[in-house]
XYZ file of C-alpha atoms in Angstrom:
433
model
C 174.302 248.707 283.382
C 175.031 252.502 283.634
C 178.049 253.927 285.273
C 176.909 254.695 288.570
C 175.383 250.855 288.996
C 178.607 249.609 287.624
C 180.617 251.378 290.158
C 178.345 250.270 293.250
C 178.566 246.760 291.749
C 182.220 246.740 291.151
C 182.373 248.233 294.981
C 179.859 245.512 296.406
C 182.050 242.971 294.740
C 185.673 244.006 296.129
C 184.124 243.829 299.657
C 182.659 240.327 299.379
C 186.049 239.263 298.112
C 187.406 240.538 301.364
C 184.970 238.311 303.140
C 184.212 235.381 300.669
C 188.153 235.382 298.856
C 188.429 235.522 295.374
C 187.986 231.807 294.562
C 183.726 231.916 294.815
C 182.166 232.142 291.304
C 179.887 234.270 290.234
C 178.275 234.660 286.587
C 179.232 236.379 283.745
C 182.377 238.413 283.175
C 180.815 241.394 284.682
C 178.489 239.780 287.107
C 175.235 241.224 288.047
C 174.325 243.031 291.659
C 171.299 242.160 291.829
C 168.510 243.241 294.375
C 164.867 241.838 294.084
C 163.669 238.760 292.443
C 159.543 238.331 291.633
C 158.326 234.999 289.432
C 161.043 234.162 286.296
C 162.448 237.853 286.510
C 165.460 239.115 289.088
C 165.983 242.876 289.310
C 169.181 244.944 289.069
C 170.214 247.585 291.515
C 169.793 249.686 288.376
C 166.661 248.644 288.527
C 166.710 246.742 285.184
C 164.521 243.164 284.872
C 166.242 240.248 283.887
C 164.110 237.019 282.377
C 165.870 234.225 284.760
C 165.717 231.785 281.876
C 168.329 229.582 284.335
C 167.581 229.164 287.861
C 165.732 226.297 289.284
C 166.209 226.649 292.976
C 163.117 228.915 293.113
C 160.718 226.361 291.501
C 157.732 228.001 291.994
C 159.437 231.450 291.189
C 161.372 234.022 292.755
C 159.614 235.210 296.294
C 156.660 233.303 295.078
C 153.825 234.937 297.895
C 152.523 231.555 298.833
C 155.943 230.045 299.793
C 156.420 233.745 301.271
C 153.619 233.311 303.327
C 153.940 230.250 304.477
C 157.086 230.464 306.113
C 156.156 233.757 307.879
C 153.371 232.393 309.413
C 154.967 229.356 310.662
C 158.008 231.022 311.657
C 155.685 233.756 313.633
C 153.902 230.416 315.352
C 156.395 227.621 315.695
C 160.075 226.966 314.605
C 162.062 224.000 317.063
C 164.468 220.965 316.879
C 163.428 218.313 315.172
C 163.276 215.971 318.392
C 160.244 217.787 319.333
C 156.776 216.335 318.139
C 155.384 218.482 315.611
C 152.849 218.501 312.888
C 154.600 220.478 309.647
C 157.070 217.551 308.948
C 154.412 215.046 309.605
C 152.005 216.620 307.068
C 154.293 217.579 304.523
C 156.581 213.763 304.655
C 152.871 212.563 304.122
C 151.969 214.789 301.032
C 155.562 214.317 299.118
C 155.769 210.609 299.831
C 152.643 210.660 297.864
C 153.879 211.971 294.816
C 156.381 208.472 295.089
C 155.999 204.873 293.832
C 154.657 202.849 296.940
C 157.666 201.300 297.250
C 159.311 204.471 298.458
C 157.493 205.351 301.452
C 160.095 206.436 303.779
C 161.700 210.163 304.085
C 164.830 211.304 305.617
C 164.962 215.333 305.718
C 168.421 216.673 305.119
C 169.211 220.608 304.109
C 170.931 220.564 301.131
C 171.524 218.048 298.052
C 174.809 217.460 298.898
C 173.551 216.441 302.103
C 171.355 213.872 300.758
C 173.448 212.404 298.401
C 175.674 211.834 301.446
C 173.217 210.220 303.442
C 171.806 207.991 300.221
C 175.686 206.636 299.960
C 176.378 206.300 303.318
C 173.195 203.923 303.677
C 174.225 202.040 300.320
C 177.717 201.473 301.995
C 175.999 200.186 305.497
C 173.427 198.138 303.434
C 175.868 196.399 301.061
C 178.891 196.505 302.906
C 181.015 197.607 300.076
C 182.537 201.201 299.098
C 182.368 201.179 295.301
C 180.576 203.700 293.580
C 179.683 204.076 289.883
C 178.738 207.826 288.849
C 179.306 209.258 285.280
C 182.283 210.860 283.452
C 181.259 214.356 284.041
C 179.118 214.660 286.913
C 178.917 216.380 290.265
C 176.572 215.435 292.958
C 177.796 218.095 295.945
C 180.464 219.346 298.256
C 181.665 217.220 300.614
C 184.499 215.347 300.776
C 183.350 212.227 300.136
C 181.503 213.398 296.823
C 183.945 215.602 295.831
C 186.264 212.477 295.422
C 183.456 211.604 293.339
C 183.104 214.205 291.285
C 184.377 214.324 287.389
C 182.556 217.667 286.107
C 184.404 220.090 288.151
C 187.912 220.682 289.555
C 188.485 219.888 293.067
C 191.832 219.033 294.584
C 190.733 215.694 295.893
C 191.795 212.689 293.119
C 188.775 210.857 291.955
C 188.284 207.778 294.685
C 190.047 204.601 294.021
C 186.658 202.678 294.549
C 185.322 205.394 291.875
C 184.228 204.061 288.695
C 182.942 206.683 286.090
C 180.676 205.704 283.070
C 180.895 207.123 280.116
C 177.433 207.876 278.832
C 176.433 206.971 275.465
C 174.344 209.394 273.297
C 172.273 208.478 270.201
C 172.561 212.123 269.440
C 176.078 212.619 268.890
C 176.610 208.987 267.805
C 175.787 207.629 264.425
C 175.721 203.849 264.723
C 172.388 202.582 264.977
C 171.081 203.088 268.830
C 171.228 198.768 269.722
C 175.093 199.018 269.087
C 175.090 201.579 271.019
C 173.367 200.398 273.567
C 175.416 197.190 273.547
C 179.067 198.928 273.710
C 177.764 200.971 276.931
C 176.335 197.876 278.989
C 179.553 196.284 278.247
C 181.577 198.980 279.271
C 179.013 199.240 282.593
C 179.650 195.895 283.444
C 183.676 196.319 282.983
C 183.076 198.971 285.341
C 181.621 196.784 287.979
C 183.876 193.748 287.555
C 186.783 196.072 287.942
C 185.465 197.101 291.342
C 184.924 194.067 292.134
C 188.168 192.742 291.581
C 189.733 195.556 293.563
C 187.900 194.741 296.494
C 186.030 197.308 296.663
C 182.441 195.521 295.645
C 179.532 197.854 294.541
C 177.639 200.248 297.161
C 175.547 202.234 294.750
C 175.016 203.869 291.371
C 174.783 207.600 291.625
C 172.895 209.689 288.700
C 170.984 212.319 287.444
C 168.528 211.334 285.282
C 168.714 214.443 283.201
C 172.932 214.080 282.599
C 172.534 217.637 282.996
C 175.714 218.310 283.767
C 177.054 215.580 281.051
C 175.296 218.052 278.747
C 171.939 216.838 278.356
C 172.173 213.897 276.923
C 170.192 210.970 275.345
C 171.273 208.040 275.890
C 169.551 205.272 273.651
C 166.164 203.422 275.624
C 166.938 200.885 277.706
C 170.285 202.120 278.454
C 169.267 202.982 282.398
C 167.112 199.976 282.844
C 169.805 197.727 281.994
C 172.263 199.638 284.029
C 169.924 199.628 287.272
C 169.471 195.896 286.301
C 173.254 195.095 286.368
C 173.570 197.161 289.451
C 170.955 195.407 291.299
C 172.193 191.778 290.266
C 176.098 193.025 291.195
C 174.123 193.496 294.843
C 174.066 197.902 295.017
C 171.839 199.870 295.122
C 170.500 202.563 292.375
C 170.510 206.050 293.828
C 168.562 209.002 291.549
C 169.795 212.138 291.962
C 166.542 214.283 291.651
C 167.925 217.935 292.575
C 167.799 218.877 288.902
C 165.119 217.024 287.068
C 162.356 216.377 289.796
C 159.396 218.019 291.049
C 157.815 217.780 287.602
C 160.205 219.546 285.630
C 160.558 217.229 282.879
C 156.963 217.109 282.111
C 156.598 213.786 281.622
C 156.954 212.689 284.812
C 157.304 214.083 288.350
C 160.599 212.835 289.494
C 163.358 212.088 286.325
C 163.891 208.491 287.101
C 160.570 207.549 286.475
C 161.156 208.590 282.211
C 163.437 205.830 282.433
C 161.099 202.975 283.900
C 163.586 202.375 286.800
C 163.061 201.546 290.268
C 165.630 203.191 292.778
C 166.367 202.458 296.144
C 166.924 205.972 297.500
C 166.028 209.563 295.443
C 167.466 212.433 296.968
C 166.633 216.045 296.331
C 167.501 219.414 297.253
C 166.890 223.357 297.725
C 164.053 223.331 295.037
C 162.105 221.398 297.579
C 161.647 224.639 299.353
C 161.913 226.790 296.844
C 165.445 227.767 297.608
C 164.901 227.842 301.668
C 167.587 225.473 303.093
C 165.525 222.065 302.401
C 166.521 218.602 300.918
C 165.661 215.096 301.471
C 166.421 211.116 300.850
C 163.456 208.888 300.230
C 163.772 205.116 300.387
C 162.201 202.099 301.048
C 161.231 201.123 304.653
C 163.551 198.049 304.544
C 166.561 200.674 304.467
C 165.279 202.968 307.314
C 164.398 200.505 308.983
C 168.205 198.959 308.634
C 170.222 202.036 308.679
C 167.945 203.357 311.793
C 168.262 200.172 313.637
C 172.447 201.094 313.658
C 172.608 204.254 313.838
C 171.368 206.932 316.290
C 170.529 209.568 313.333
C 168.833 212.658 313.537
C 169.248 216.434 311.665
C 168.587 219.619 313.795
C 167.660 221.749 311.694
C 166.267 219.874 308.697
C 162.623 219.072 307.783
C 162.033 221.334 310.991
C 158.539 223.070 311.295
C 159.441 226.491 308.615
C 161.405 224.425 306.421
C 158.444 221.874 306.021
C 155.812 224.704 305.360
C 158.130 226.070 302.651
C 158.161 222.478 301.459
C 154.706 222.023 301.234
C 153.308 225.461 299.650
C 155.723 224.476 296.392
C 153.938 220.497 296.223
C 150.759 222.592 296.967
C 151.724 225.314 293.776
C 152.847 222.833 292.004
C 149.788 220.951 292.056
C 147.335 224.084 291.594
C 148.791 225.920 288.713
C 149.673 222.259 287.220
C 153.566 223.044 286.518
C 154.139 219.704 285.183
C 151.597 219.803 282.562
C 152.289 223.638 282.376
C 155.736 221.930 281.555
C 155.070 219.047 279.332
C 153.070 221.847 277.046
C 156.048 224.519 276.874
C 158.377 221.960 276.945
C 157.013 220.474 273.360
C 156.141 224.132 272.358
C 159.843 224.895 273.207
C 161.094 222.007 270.996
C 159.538 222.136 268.042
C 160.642 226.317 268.126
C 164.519 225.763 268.864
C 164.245 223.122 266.190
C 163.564 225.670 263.754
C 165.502 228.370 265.167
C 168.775 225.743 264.912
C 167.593 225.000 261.369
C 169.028 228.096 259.985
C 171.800 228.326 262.068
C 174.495 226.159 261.515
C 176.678 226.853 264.793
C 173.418 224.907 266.427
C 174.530 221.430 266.116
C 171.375 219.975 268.403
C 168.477 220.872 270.472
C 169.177 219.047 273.509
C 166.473 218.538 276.704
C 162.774 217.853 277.993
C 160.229 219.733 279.300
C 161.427 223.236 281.337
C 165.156 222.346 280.835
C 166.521 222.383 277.509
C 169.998 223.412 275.746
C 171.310 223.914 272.506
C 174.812 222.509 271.773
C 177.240 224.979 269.895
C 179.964 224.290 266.979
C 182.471 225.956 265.164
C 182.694 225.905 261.206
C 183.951 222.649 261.222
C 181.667 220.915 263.282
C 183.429 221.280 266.442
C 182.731 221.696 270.264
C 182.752 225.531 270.621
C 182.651 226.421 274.559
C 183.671 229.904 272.713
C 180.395 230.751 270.767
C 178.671 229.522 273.775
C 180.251 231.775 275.858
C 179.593 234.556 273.853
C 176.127 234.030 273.365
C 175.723 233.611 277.528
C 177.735 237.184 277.836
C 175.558 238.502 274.725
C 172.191 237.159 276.709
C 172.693 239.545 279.475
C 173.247 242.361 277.637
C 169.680 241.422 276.106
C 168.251 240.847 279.614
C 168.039 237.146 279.988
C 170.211 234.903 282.126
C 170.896 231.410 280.581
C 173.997 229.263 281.445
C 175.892 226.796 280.151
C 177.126 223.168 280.514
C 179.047 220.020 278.901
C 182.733 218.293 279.394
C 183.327 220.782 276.813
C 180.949 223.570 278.263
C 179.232 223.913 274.293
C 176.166 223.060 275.643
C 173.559 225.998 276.601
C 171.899 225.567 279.570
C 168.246 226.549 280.037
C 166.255 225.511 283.051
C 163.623 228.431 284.330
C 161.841 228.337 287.110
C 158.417 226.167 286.778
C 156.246 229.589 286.340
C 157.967 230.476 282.801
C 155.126 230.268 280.194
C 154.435 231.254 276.626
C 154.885 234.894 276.294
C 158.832 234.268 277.917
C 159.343 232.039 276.100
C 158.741 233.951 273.214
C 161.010 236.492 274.767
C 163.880 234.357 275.454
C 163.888 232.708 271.998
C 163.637 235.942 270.002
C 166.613 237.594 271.768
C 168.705 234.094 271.492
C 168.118 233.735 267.814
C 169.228 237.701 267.634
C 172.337 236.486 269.648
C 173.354 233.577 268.026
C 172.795 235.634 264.659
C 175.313 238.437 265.936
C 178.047 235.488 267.139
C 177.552 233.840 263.733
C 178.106 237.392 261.990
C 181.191 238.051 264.249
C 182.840 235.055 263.364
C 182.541 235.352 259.817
């Protein structure tokens, strides 16, 4: 960043503390003003490209023209409450409903994850008539006040819930006894979890997960492991709520929501901004016994979401997803992607393991002595940008780096991105010794 761009920037950023405060984060220590974004790259208002190696809000990529279009044209024809009769919604609930096992053939349109996830608990909690919650042990699922008392991977002021119960996620990764102990120890702890609830009063409204544990850090937890969790759920009478804002729409590559890797069968999936490609768009999809219930007691309705705009953005990413085939696109780079970090973390012994599937992957960071180092990771994040490529990172002990482009990344940056992230962790490794 030259001089001039750094002044502007620093300028730019003093006046949207005056408006925003000073408690908003932004990226990197000196964080980047940034002005246009086209496919996997977002320009600089020096006019530098960075490779967006991190962002999955634009799924289809930045200003992707078809998502562009679409919501021009429909907001140039028709945008209007969504108590009027209109076709958008009807077309596009029809088209991702599709992409669902039958079972889940209903669709409530919200605008944001955190929106979703609020509906999804709030019909658990009507359905079961109980207020416990399980969720992991460092997870966040939004920003309301409900989830935030909910939440274990970021500070908030609010005290995690008394009818909170976080799991601690096993990970045959990290942990050397043989996966079946494993697997045993974690059930057991599961069902503590629930009895505990129980006991309290409080019964069991819902599991709420990611089927990525992004946030956790990518982990693996052995097979079986959420099968047997959504089975003790189910038979403690809640209900099993995937959180789909980070691993669905394909990016996995396996499958095209993240649940469906583990063989499970949820109640209610709820998703966000991706859906529309980073236009205000999000969404719960259950089962019609659970509309049908939660309808039935409540008059419930959203303004503004699934209206006719926001549906047209939602259904030119299914349709780009479909016609460039980003989920196989995936599945291929994904493996491609694997198989080069693996040898890239071969020499490197601050690389401890290459974590992730398909378009979102990470590679967890240690010290000399084997230990969680949030500090090389941050310095290879901070090192990234100066190379001109934006990754991120995660973890209870933020080690993990985080990479998760949008769904148009293919071979060539790819290449890119792995070239100037061995160079990085090579200059962190030299620095330290």
């Amino acid at each position: 960043m030259s001089t001039d761009s750094s002044s502007v920037a620093e300028a730019l950023r003093a006046r949207r503390s005056k408006v925003i405060g000073p408690h908003s984060p932004l990226f990197y220590d000196q964080p980047l003003h940034v002005v246009a974004g086209h496919g996997v790259w977002l320009t600089a208002a020096d006019g530098v490209d960075y490779l967006d190696a991190y962002n999955n809000v634009p799924h289809v990529g930045h200003c992707n023209p078809v998502v562009v279009r679409a919501i021009a044209e429909q907001a140039a024809r028709l945008n209007v409450h969504t108590r009027y009769l209109h076709e958008p919604v009807v077309d596009y609930g029809e088209t991702l409903l599709a992409t669902f096992a039958p079972h889940l053939d209903k669709v409530f349109f919200t605008n944001s994850g955190s929106e979703a996830n609020e509906l999804a608990l709030r019909i658990a909690r009507q359905h079961t008539r109980s207020t416990g919650v399980l969720v992991t042990d460092f997870s966040y699922h939004g920003n309301t006040t409900s989830l935030a008392e909910m939440t274990t991977g970021l500070t908030t002021a609010e005290p995690l819930g008394a009818h909170v119960r976080a799991l601690r996620i096993p990970d045959v990764l990290s942990d050397p006894r043989s996966p079946d102990v494993v697997l045993a120890e974690a059930l057991e702890e599961a069902a503590a979890a629930v009895a505990s609830l129980q006991a309290a009063g409080h019964g069991l409204a819902a599991l709420l997960f990611d089927p990525l544990f992004t946030t956790e850090g990518l982990l693996h937890p052995p097979a079986g492991y959420v099968e047997g969790l959504a089975d003790l759920v189910h038979g403690a009478g809640g209900l099993v709520i995937a959180d789909e804002v980070q691993s669905g729409l394909g990016r996995s590559g396996s499958a095209f929501w993240g649940h469906e890797l583990h063989g499970v069968r949820p109640d209610l999936v709820t998703m966000g901004k991706p859906l529309g490609n980073g236009h205000p768009l999000g969404g719960v999809v259950t089962t019609t016994r659970l509309l049908d219930e939660f309808g039935s007691a409540n008059m419930y309705f959203n303004t503004f979401a699934g209206n006719p705009v926001s549906a047209a953005a939602g259904a030119a990413v299914l349709q780009e997803t479909a016609d460039r085939e980003l989920q196989a696109s995936a599945a291929e780079l994904g493996r491609h992607a694997r198989k080069t970090l693996e040898e890239l973390a071969a020499d490197r012994p601050s690389v401890s393991a290459v974590r992730g599937t398909g378009l979102f992957f990470g590679l967890e960071l240690v010290d000399d002595d084997g230990r969680a180092s949030a500090g090389r990771a941050k310095r290879v994040v901070e090192d990234m940008v100066r190379r001109g490529v934006l990754i991120s990172r995660i973890g209870p002990r933020d080690n993990v780096l985080k990479i998760r482009p949008p769904m148009v990344f293919e071979h060539e940056h790819l290449e890119l991105l792995v070239d100037r992230l061995a160079a990085s962790l090579d200059e962190v490794e030299a620095a330290v010794r």
